[in-house]
Amino acid sequence: MSDEDLQEQRERLLDGWDAAAKGWGRQADRTRDSALAVSEWMIAHAELAPGQRVLELAAGPGDTGFMAARAITPGGTLISSDASAGMLEIAEERAAEQGVANVEFKQLQLEWIDLEAASVDVIMCRWGVMLTVDPAAALRECRRVLKPGGRCVLAVWDLAELNPFAVIPGAALVALGHAKPPVPGGPGMFALSAPGLLAEMLADAGFFDVVVEPVAISEYYSNVLDWLGQTRDRSHSFGKVWDQLSDGERQKLRDQMAEAASAFADGDGGFDVPGSVLVAAASA
Ligand SMILES: C[S@@+](CC[C@H](N)C(=O)[O-])C[C@H]1O[C@@H](n2cnc3c(N)ncnc32)[C@H](O)[C@@H]1O
């Protein structure tokens, strides 16, 4: 791909995130609760201490960083950042609601972190690096802005087959001919899910003491409509297709999802659907 094509791809992806910001805001409490084990792992491995300067990248609604903000008082500051201005607005609202005061907000792009070298103690990034056009560049940037001995804690999605909560809605669109199958390669949810890949990339970026392990999560949907609502809110591409479907097509989609998810049905109309996240910690 030419540099222009890569830049166009970045801009298109970012437009999608901006468009999804309000939906991520609507789903933020649910996301925080269903992925709490991931945030807790990241906090436990970040070696947080009062007075530190912590950078959250691709923060979205910001909740993982807000947990860290509490752990670095007194004297510590969180920089909550995202490439999307819309996401930053959501994070600012949530910080105010949660009474998190030791936080600054900054629009930052993972592949070019606009901060000085060796200027932060801890980097946190949940579900961001695999979305970039050049994740190796993003990890090198993380290494660059960390002080010597600083900690980097990340989360990326594990293999697609371990994440039916995310895969079933899109697969149903494909099965019904409303969408094309995802193109392998390229940025996306599962781009860094291959066994060993994240650890290798962290080592290549200059990190040491690299640890990567899976954390199981699950998400509960009271019925297929609830699941669809969550998916539309979080996925701009899914929402765009959904908006164009007729009532009959939407009903077929619901049926297709219910059938694909029958193994996760709770017998009461609800679905308890598993997911798996790769968490990583490393030192600079
Ligand atoms: C899947 S959401 C995760 C949000 C949040 N970290 C969480 O765990 O709930 C991905 C976030 O990454 C941001 N993002 C996507 N590409 C980015 C990039 N290249 N640089 C910085 N942020 C990016 C999006 O705007 C979005 O807020």
mmCIF file of C-alpha atoms and ligand atoms in Angstrom:
data_model
loop_
_atom_site.group_PDB
_atom_site.id
_atom_site.type_symbol
_atom_site.label_atom_id
_atom_site.label_comp_id
_atom_site.label_asym_id
_atom_site.label_seq_id
_atom_site.Cartn_x
_atom_site.Cartn_y
_atom_site.Cartn_z
ATOM 1 C CA MET A 1 0.000 0.000 0.000
ATOM 2 C CA SER A 2 1.277 3.503 -0.779
ATOM 3 C CA ASP A 3 1.783 6.066 2.007
ATOM 4 C CA GLU A 4 -1.303 7.925 0.713
ATOM 5 C CA ASP A 5 -3.388 4.743 0.896
ATOM 6 C CA LEU A 6 -2.181 4.059 4.447
ATOM 7 C CA GLN A 7 -3.007 7.622 5.475
ATOM 8 C CA GLU A 8 -6.449 7.340 3.859
ATOM 9 C CA GLN A 9 -6.982 4.080 5.768
ATOM 10 C CA ARG A 10 -6.024 5.793 9.074
ATOM 11 C CA GLU A 11 -8.452 8.646 8.387
ATOM 12 C CA ARG A 12 -11.273 6.251 7.473
ATOM 13 C CA LEU A 13 -10.699 4.186 10.628
ATOM 14 C CA LEU A 14 -10.625 7.308 12.772
ATOM 15 C CA ASP A 15 -13.854 8.615 11.221
ATOM 16 C CA GLY A 16 -15.429 5.275 12.183
ATOM 17 C CA TRP A 17 -14.267 5.661 15.803
ATOM 18 C CA ASP A 18 -15.558 9.219 15.958
ATOM 19 C CA ALA A 19 -18.905 8.009 14.659
ATOM 20 C CA ALA A 20 -18.933 5.228 17.292
ATOM 21 C CA ALA A 21 -18.035 7.504 20.231
ATOM 22 C CA LYS A 22 -21.597 8.158 21.425
ATOM 23 C CA GLY A 23 -22.386 4.435 21.225
ATOM 24 C CA TRP A 24 -19.295 3.598 23.270
ATOM 25 C CA GLY A 25 -20.502 6.184 25.781
ATOM 26 C CA ARG A 26 -23.918 4.493 25.978
ATOM 27 C CA GLN A 27 -22.282 1.096 26.510
ATOM 28 C CA ALA A 28 -19.484 2.315 28.797
ATOM 29 C CA ASP A 29 -20.890 0.962 32.074
ATOM 30 C CA ARG A 30 -21.533 -2.432 30.518
ATOM 31 C CA THR A 31 -18.038 -2.499 28.963
ATOM 32 C CA ARG A 32 -16.457 -1.518 32.274
ATOM 33 C CA ASP A 33 -18.319 -4.288 34.110
ATOM 34 C CA SER A 34 -17.851 -7.102 31.594
ATOM 35 C CA ALA A 35 -14.134 -6.367 31.141
ATOM 36 C CA LEU A 36 -13.337 -5.529 34.765
ATOM 37 C CA ALA A 37 -11.032 -8.570 35.069
ATOM 38 C CA VAL A 38 -8.939 -7.169 32.202
ATOM 39 C CA SER A 39 -8.626 -3.713 33.776
ATOM 40 C CA GLU A 40 -7.827 -5.245 37.159
ATOM 41 C CA TRP A 41 -5.039 -7.363 35.628
ATOM 42 C CA MET A 42 -3.590 -4.280 33.951
ATOM 43 C CA ILE A 43 -3.724 -2.264 37.187
ATOM 44 C CA ALA A 44 -2.131 -5.121 39.152
ATOM 45 C CA HIS A 45 0.781 -5.371 36.695
ATOM 46 C CA ALA A 46 1.385 -1.628 36.193
ATOM 47 C CA GLU A 47 3.350 -1.167 39.459
ATOM 48 C CA LEU A 48 1.473 2.074 40.150
ATOM 49 C CA ALA A 49 2.678 4.407 42.895
ATOM 50 C CA PRO A 50 1.692 7.848 44.200
ATOM 51 C CA GLY A 51 3.139 10.733 42.187
ATOM 52 C CA GLN A 52 3.492 8.887 38.880
ATOM 53 C CA ARG A 53 2.629 10.206 35.423
ATOM 54 C CA VAL A 54 0.427 7.603 33.723
ATOM 55 C CA LEU A 55 -0.595 7.671 30.073
ATOM 56 C CA GLU A 56 -3.678 5.846 28.870
ATOM 57 C CA LEU A 57 -3.710 5.458 25.076
ATOM 58 C CA ALA A 58 -6.821 4.747 22.969
ATOM 59 C CA ALA A 59 -8.692 5.328 26.231
ATOM 60 C CA GLY A 60 -12.200 5.454 24.741
ATOM 61 C CA PRO A 61 -14.555 6.078 27.709
ATOM 62 C CA GLY A 62 -11.444 6.076 29.914
ATOM 63 C CA ASP A 63 -12.396 3.778 32.786
ATOM 64 C CA THR A 64 -9.186 1.727 33.013
ATOM 65 C CA GLY A 65 -7.149 4.916 33.268
ATOM 66 C CA PHE A 66 -9.524 6.315 35.914
ATOM 67 C CA MET A 67 -8.825 3.242 38.064
ATOM 68 C CA ALA A 68 -5.098 4.038 37.759
ATOM 69 C CA ALA A 69 -5.706 7.735 38.540
ATOM 70 C CA ARG A 70 -6.963 6.767 41.986
ATOM 71 C CA ALA A 71 -3.871 4.610 42.633
ATOM 72 C CA ILE A 72 -1.368 7.405 41.887
ATOM 73 C CA THR A 73 -2.718 9.956 44.354
ATOM 74 C CA PRO A 74 -1.369 12.008 45.945
ATOM 75 C CA GLY A 75 0.626 13.888 43.370
ATOM 76 C CA GLY A 76 0.135 11.659 40.325
ATOM 77 C CA THR A 77 -1.405 12.648 37.003
ATOM 78 C CA LEU A 78 -3.218 10.590 34.404
ATOM 79 C CA ILE A 79 -3.094 11.647 30.760
ATOM 80 C CA SER A 80 -6.229 10.156 29.235
ATOM 81 C CA SER A 81 -5.794 10.124 25.470
ATOM 82 C CA ASP A 82 -7.439 8.944 22.297
ATOM 83 C CA ALA A 83 -7.078 9.727 18.590
ATOM 84 C CA SER A 84 -10.810 10.480 18.396
ATOM 85 C CA ALA A 85 -12.054 13.851 19.666
ATOM 86 C CA GLY A 86 -15.511 12.316 20.140
ATOM 87 C CA MET A 87 -14.123 9.612 22.425
ATOM 88 C CA LEU A 88 -12.222 12.207 24.457
ATOM 89 C CA GLU A 89 -15.485 14.091 25.078
ATOM 90 C CA ILE A 90 -17.038 10.900 26.460
ATOM 91 C CA ALA A 91 -13.993 10.304 28.687
ATOM 92 C CA GLU A 92 -14.160 13.887 30.029
ATOM 93 C CA GLU A 93 -17.840 13.453 30.909
ATOM 94 C CA ARG A 94 -17.143 10.147 32.674
ATOM 95 C CA ALA A 95 -14.194 11.537 34.645
ATOM 96 C CA ALA A 96 -16.428 14.361 35.899
ATOM 97 C CA GLU A 97 -19.217 11.911 36.829
ATOM 98 C CA GLN A 98 -16.744 9.697 38.701
ATOM 99 C CA GLY A 99 -15.029 12.627 40.458
ATOM 100 C CA VAL A 100 -11.614 11.864 38.939
ATOM 101 C CA ALA A 101 -9.731 15.172 39.162
ATOM 102 C CA ASN A 102 -6.044 14.283 38.607
ATOM 103 C CA VAL A 103 -6.500 13.818 34.874
ATOM 104 C CA GLU A 104 -5.595 15.734 31.717
ATOM 105 C CA PHE A 105 -7.112 14.938 28.328
ATOM 106 C CA LYS A 106 -5.066 14.908 25.148
ATOM 107 C CA GLN A 107 -5.772 13.900 21.567
ATOM 108 C CA LEU A 108 -2.961 11.445 20.768
ATOM 109 C CA GLN A 109 -2.404 9.011 17.945
ATOM 110 C CA LEU A 110 -0.791 5.691 18.940
ATOM 111 C CA GLU A 111 1.616 5.610 16.018
ATOM 112 C CA TRP A 112 2.967 9.128 16.785
ATOM 113 C CA ILE A 113 2.683 9.784 20.490
ATOM 114 C CA ASP A 114 3.102 13.534 20.743
ATOM 115 C CA LEU A 115 4.970 13.474 24.070
ATOM 116 C CA GLU A 116 8.647 13.781 24.926
ATOM 117 C CA ALA A 117 10.885 10.723 25.147
ATOM 118 C CA ALA A 118 11.185 9.157 28.625
ATOM 119 C CA SER A 119 8.383 11.337 30.015
ATOM 120 C CA VAL A 120 5.852 8.886 31.561
ATOM 121 C CA ASP A 121 6.098 6.162 34.216
ATOM 122 C CA VAL A 122 3.311 3.863 33.023
ATOM 123 C CA ILE A 123 1.468 3.278 29.746
ATOM 124 C CA MET A 124 -1.906 1.559 29.655
ATOM 125 C CA CYS A 125 -3.752 0.636 26.492
ATOM 126 C CA ARG A 126 -6.752 -1.668 26.457
ATOM 127 C CA TRP A 127 -7.892 -2.729 22.975
ATOM 128 C CA GLY A 128 -6.001 -0.098 21.006
ATOM 129 C CA VAL A 129 -2.725 -1.336 19.501
ATOM 130 C CA MET A 130 -4.292 -3.946 17.182
ATOM 131 C CA LEU A 131 -6.482 -1.245 15.625
ATOM 132 C CA THR A 132 -3.561 0.728 14.230
ATOM 133 C CA VAL A 133 -2.271 0.542 10.688
ATOM 134 C CA ASP A 134 1.268 -0.093 12.044
ATOM 135 C CA PRO A 135 1.130 -1.746 15.503
ATOM 136 C CA ALA A 136 4.929 -2.257 15.581
ATOM 137 C CA ALA A 137 5.349 1.525 15.262
ATOM 138 C CA ALA A 138 2.790 2.035 18.053
ATOM 139 C CA LEU A 139 4.737 -0.265 20.398
ATOM 140 C CA ARG A 140 8.021 1.500 19.571
ATOM 141 C CA GLU A 141 6.325 4.795 20.407
ATOM 142 C CA CYS A 142 5.160 3.379 23.752
ATOM 143 C CA ARG A 143 8.752 2.341 24.497
ATOM 144 C CA ARG A 144 10.062 5.786 23.494
ATOM 145 C CA VAL A 145 7.839 7.832 25.822
ATOM 146 C CA LEU A 146 8.363 5.542 28.845
ATOM 147 C CA LYS A 147 11.036 6.385 31.381
ATOM 148 C CA PRO A 148 13.709 3.701 31.884
ATOM 149 C CA GLY A 149 12.121 1.016 34.065
ATOM 150 C CA GLY A 150 8.627 2.265 33.197
ATOM 151 C CA ARG A 151 5.796 -0.208 32.769
ATOM 152 C CA CYS A 152 3.593 -0.888 29.775
ATOM 153 C CA VAL A 153 0.331 -2.802 30.256
ATOM 154 C CA LEU A 154 -1.787 -3.695 27.259
ATOM 155 C CA ALA A 155 -4.772 -5.750 26.245
ATOM 156 C CA VAL A 156 -5.613 -7.036 22.770
ATOM 157 C CA TRP A 157 -8.275 -9.490 21.658
ATOM 158 C CA ASP A 158 -7.485 -13.200 21.651
ATOM 159 C CA LEU A 159 -8.367 -15.472 18.684
ATOM 160 C CA ALA A 160 -11.714 -14.881 16.948
ATOM 161 C CA GLU A 161 -12.981 -18.385 17.784
ATOM 162 C CA LEU A 162 -12.600 -17.550 21.502
ATOM 163 C CA ASN A 163 -14.727 -14.411 21.141
ATOM 164 C CA PRO A 164 -18.179 -15.510 19.947
ATOM 165 C CA PHE A 165 -19.789 -12.477 21.603
ATOM 166 C CA ALA A 166 -18.073 -10.298 19.001
ATOM 167 C CA VAL A 167 -18.001 -12.707 16.071
ATOM 168 C CA ILE A 168 -21.592 -14.013 15.955
ATOM 169 C CA PRO A 169 -23.328 -10.729 14.939
ATOM 170 C CA GLY A 170 -20.921 -10.024 12.047
ATOM 171 C CA ALA A 171 -20.935 -13.668 10.940
ATOM 172 C CA ALA A 172 -24.749 -13.531 10.809
ATOM 173 C CA LEU A 173 -24.568 -10.496 8.494
ATOM 174 C CA VAL A 174 -22.135 -12.392 6.245
ATOM 175 C CA ALA A 175 -24.253 -15.587 6.284
ATOM 176 C CA LEU A 176 -27.286 -13.574 5.132
ATOM 177 C CA GLY A 177 -25.290 -11.837 2.381
ATOM 178 C CA HIS A 178 -25.416 -8.329 3.929
ATOM 179 C CA ALA A 179 -21.663 -8.036 4.432
ATOM 180 C CA LYS A 180 -18.420 -9.502 3.088
ATOM 181 C CA PRO A 181 -16.245 -11.682 5.328
ATOM 182 C CA PRO A 182 -13.522 -9.685 7.115
ATOM 183 C CA VAL A 183 -10.277 -9.385 5.135
ATOM 184 C CA PRO A 184 -7.444 -11.132 7.000
ATOM 185 C CA GLY A 185 -4.350 -9.005 7.725
ATOM 186 C CA GLY A 186 -4.942 -5.278 8.238
ATOM 187 C CA PRO A 187 -5.954 -3.496 11.436
ATOM 188 C CA GLY A 188 -8.829 -4.924 13.451
ATOM 189 C CA MET A 189 -10.005 -6.665 16.570
ATOM 190 C CA PHE A 190 -8.035 -9.891 16.000
ATOM 191 C CA ALA A 191 -4.939 -8.485 14.270
ATOM 192 C CA LEU A 192 -2.606 -9.379 17.180
ATOM 193 C CA SER A 193 -4.346 -12.540 18.358
ATOM 194 C CA ALA A 194 -1.928 -15.095 16.854
ATOM 195 C CA PRO A 195 -0.178 -17.093 19.606
ATOM 196 C CA GLY A 196 3.179 -15.526 20.525
ATOM 197 C CA LEU A 197 2.800 -12.491 18.252
ATOM 198 C CA LEU A 198 2.268 -9.794 20.893
ATOM 199 C CA ALA A 199 5.161 -11.038 23.060
ATOM 200 C CA GLU A 200 7.449 -11.082 20.029
ATOM 201 C CA MET A 201 6.413 -7.573 18.978
ATOM 202 C CA LEU A 202 6.936 -6.184 22.491
ATOM 203 C CA ALA A 203 10.430 -7.703 22.601
ATOM 204 C CA ASP A 204 11.164 -6.320 19.111
ATOM 205 C CA ALA A 205 10.093 -2.851 20.286
ATOM 206 C CA GLY A 206 12.756 -3.008 23.029
ATOM 207 C CA PHE A 207 10.691 -4.113 26.026
ATOM 208 C CA PHE A 208 11.915 -6.738 28.483
ATOM 209 C CA ASP A 209 10.304 -8.907 31.197
ATOM 210 C CA VAL A 210 7.423 -9.475 28.774
ATOM 211 C CA VAL A 211 4.438 -11.424 30.127
ATOM 212 C CA VAL A 212 1.380 -12.251 28.005
ATOM 213 C CA GLU A 213 -1.571 -14.329 29.223
ATOM 214 C CA PRO A 214 -5.276 -14.795 28.462
ATOM 215 C CA VAL A 215 -8.049 -13.422 30.667
ATOM 216 C CA ALA A 216 -11.558 -14.848 30.267
ATOM 217 C CA ILE A 217 -14.493 -12.446 30.128
ATOM 218 C CA SER A 218 -18.168 -12.831 29.280
ATOM 219 C CA GLU A 219 -21.019 -10.590 28.310
ATOM 220 C CA TYR A 220 -24.674 -11.158 29.166
ATOM 221 C CA TYR A 221 -27.495 -10.149 26.817
ATOM 222 C CA SER A 222 -31.080 -10.318 28.012
ATOM 223 C CA ASN A 223 -32.184 -11.218 24.444
ATOM 224 C CA VAL A 224 -30.941 -10.959 20.859
ATOM 225 C CA LEU A 225 -32.176 -7.362 20.531
ATOM 226 C CA ASP A 226 -30.097 -6.366 23.542
ATOM 227 C CA TRP A 227 -27.067 -8.029 21.895
ATOM 228 C CA LEU A 228 -27.774 -6.250 18.614
ATOM 229 C CA GLY A 229 -28.126 -2.894 20.355
ATOM 230 C CA GLN A 230 -24.769 -3.365 22.031
ATOM 231 C CA THR A 231 -23.137 -4.387 18.744
ATOM 232 C CA ARG A 232 -24.603 -1.414 16.824
ATOM 233 C CA ASP A 233 -23.354 0.957 19.502
ATOM 234 C CA ARG A 234 -19.812 -0.387 19.536
ATOM 235 C CA SER A 235 -19.298 -1.190 15.855
ATOM 236 C CA HIS A 236 -19.766 1.616 13.374
ATOM 237 C CA SER A 237 -19.481 -0.792 10.413
ATOM 238 C CA PHE A 238 -22.152 -3.125 11.849
ATOM 239 C CA GLY A 239 -24.445 -0.179 12.605
ATOM 240 C CA LYS A 240 -24.169 1.142 9.043
ATOM 241 C CA VAL A 241 -25.366 -2.191 7.611
ATOM 242 C CA TRP A 242 -28.104 -2.612 10.250
ATOM 243 C CA ASP A 243 -29.555 0.833 9.472
ATOM 244 C CA GLN A 244 -30.146 -0.230 5.860
ATOM 245 C CA LEU A 245 -31.922 -3.520 6.607
ATOM 246 C CA SER A 246 -35.685 -3.934 6.241
ATOM 247 C CA ASP A 247 -37.802 -5.192 9.150
ATOM 248 C CA GLY A 248 -37.911 -8.652 7.555
ATOM 249 C CA GLU A 249 -34.129 -8.738 7.109
ATOM 250 C CA ARG A 250 -33.638 -7.668 10.726
ATOM 251 C CA GLN A 251 -35.906 -10.471 11.907
ATOM 252 C CA LYS A 252 -33.888 -12.998 9.855
ATOM 253 C CA LEU A 253 -30.696 -11.623 11.390
ATOM 254 C CA ARG A 254 -32.120 -12.095 14.885
ATOM 255 C CA ASP A 255 -33.075 -15.690 14.059
ATOM 256 C CA GLN A 256 -29.648 -16.388 12.569
ATOM 257 C CA MET A 257 -27.885 -15.028 15.673
ATOM 258 C CA ALA A 258 -30.147 -16.945 18.070
ATOM 259 C CA GLU A 259 -29.394 -20.163 16.205
ATOM 260 C CA ALA A 260 -25.630 -19.526 16.092
ATOM 261 C CA ALA A 261 -25.630 -18.710 19.817
ATOM 262 C CA SER A 262 -27.860 -21.557 21.000
ATOM 263 C CA ALA A 263 -24.975 -23.041 23.026
ATOM 264 C CA PHE A 264 -24.908 -19.864 25.141
ATOM 265 C CA ALA A 265 -28.689 -19.536 25.711
ATOM 266 C CA ASP A 266 -29.704 -19.387 29.370
ATOM 267 C CA GLY A 267 -33.182 -20.868 28.741
ATOM 268 C CA ASP A 268 -34.832 -17.553 29.663
ATOM 269 C CA GLY A 269 -34.285 -15.794 26.332
ATOM 270 C CA GLY A 270 -30.883 -14.473 27.418
ATOM 271 C CA PHE A 271 -27.347 -15.315 26.293
ATOM 272 C CA ASP A 272 -24.183 -15.487 28.353
ATOM 273 C CA VAL A 273 -21.453 -15.307 25.733
ATOM 274 C CA PRO A 274 -17.738 -15.794 26.437
ATOM 275 C CA GLY A 275 -14.731 -13.845 25.264
ATOM 276 C CA SER A 276 -10.984 -13.998 25.737
ATOM 277 C CA VAL A 277 -8.493 -11.160 26.002
ATOM 278 C CA LEU A 278 -4.684 -11.299 25.834
ATOM 279 C CA VAL A 279 -3.184 -9.083 28.502
ATOM 280 C CA ALA A 280 0.450 -8.086 28.457
ATOM 281 C CA ALA A 281 2.897 -6.382 30.781
ATOM 282 C CA ALA A 282 6.466 -5.360 30.035
ATOM 283 C CA SER A 283 9.201 -3.047 31.274
ATOM 284 C CA ALA A 284 11.045 -0.358 29.333
HETATM 285 C C1 LIG B 1 -12.118 -0.778 21.109
HETATM 286 S S1 LIG B 1 -12.080 0.876 21.672
HETATM 287 C C2 LIG B 1 -11.376 0.655 23.282
HETATM 288 C C3 LIG B 1 -11.655 1.791 24.212
HETATM 289 C C4 LIG B 1 -11.114 1.609 25.629
HETATM 290 N N1 LIG B 1 -9.677 1.502 25.649
HETATM 291 C C5 LIG B 1 -11.722 0.428 26.317
HETATM 292 O O1 LIG B 1 -10.988 -0.524 26.620
HETATM 293 O O2 LIG B 1 -12.931 0.449 26.578
HETATM 294 C C6 LIG B 1 -10.739 1.478 20.719
HETATM 295 C C7 LIG B 1 -10.339 2.921 20.986
HETATM 296 O O3 LIG B 1 -9.129 3.153 20.287
HETATM 297 C C8 LIG B 1 -9.168 4.436 19.693
HETATM 298 N N2 LIG B 1 -8.230 4.406 18.577
HETATM 299 C C9 LIG B 1 -8.364 3.727 17.410
HETATM 300 N N3 LIG B 1 -7.273 3.895 16.649
HETATM 301 C C10 LIG B 1 -6.420 4.693 17.351
HETATM 302 C C11 LIG B 1 -5.125 5.216 17.086
HETATM 303 N N4 LIG B 1 -4.488 4.947 15.959
HETATM 304 N N5 LIG B 1 -4.533 6.000 18.025
HETATM 305 C C12 LIG B 1 -5.186 6.259 19.193
HETATM 306 N N6 LIG B 1 -6.433 5.810 19.483
HETATM 307 C C13 LIG B 1 -7.036 5.028 18.579
HETATM 308 C C14 LIG B 1 -10.619 4.598 19.313
HETATM 309 O O4 LIG B 1 -10.964 5.948 19.106
HETATM 310 C C15 LIG B 1 -11.319 3.960 20.496
HETATM 311 O O5 LIG B 1 -11.564 4.878 21.517
#
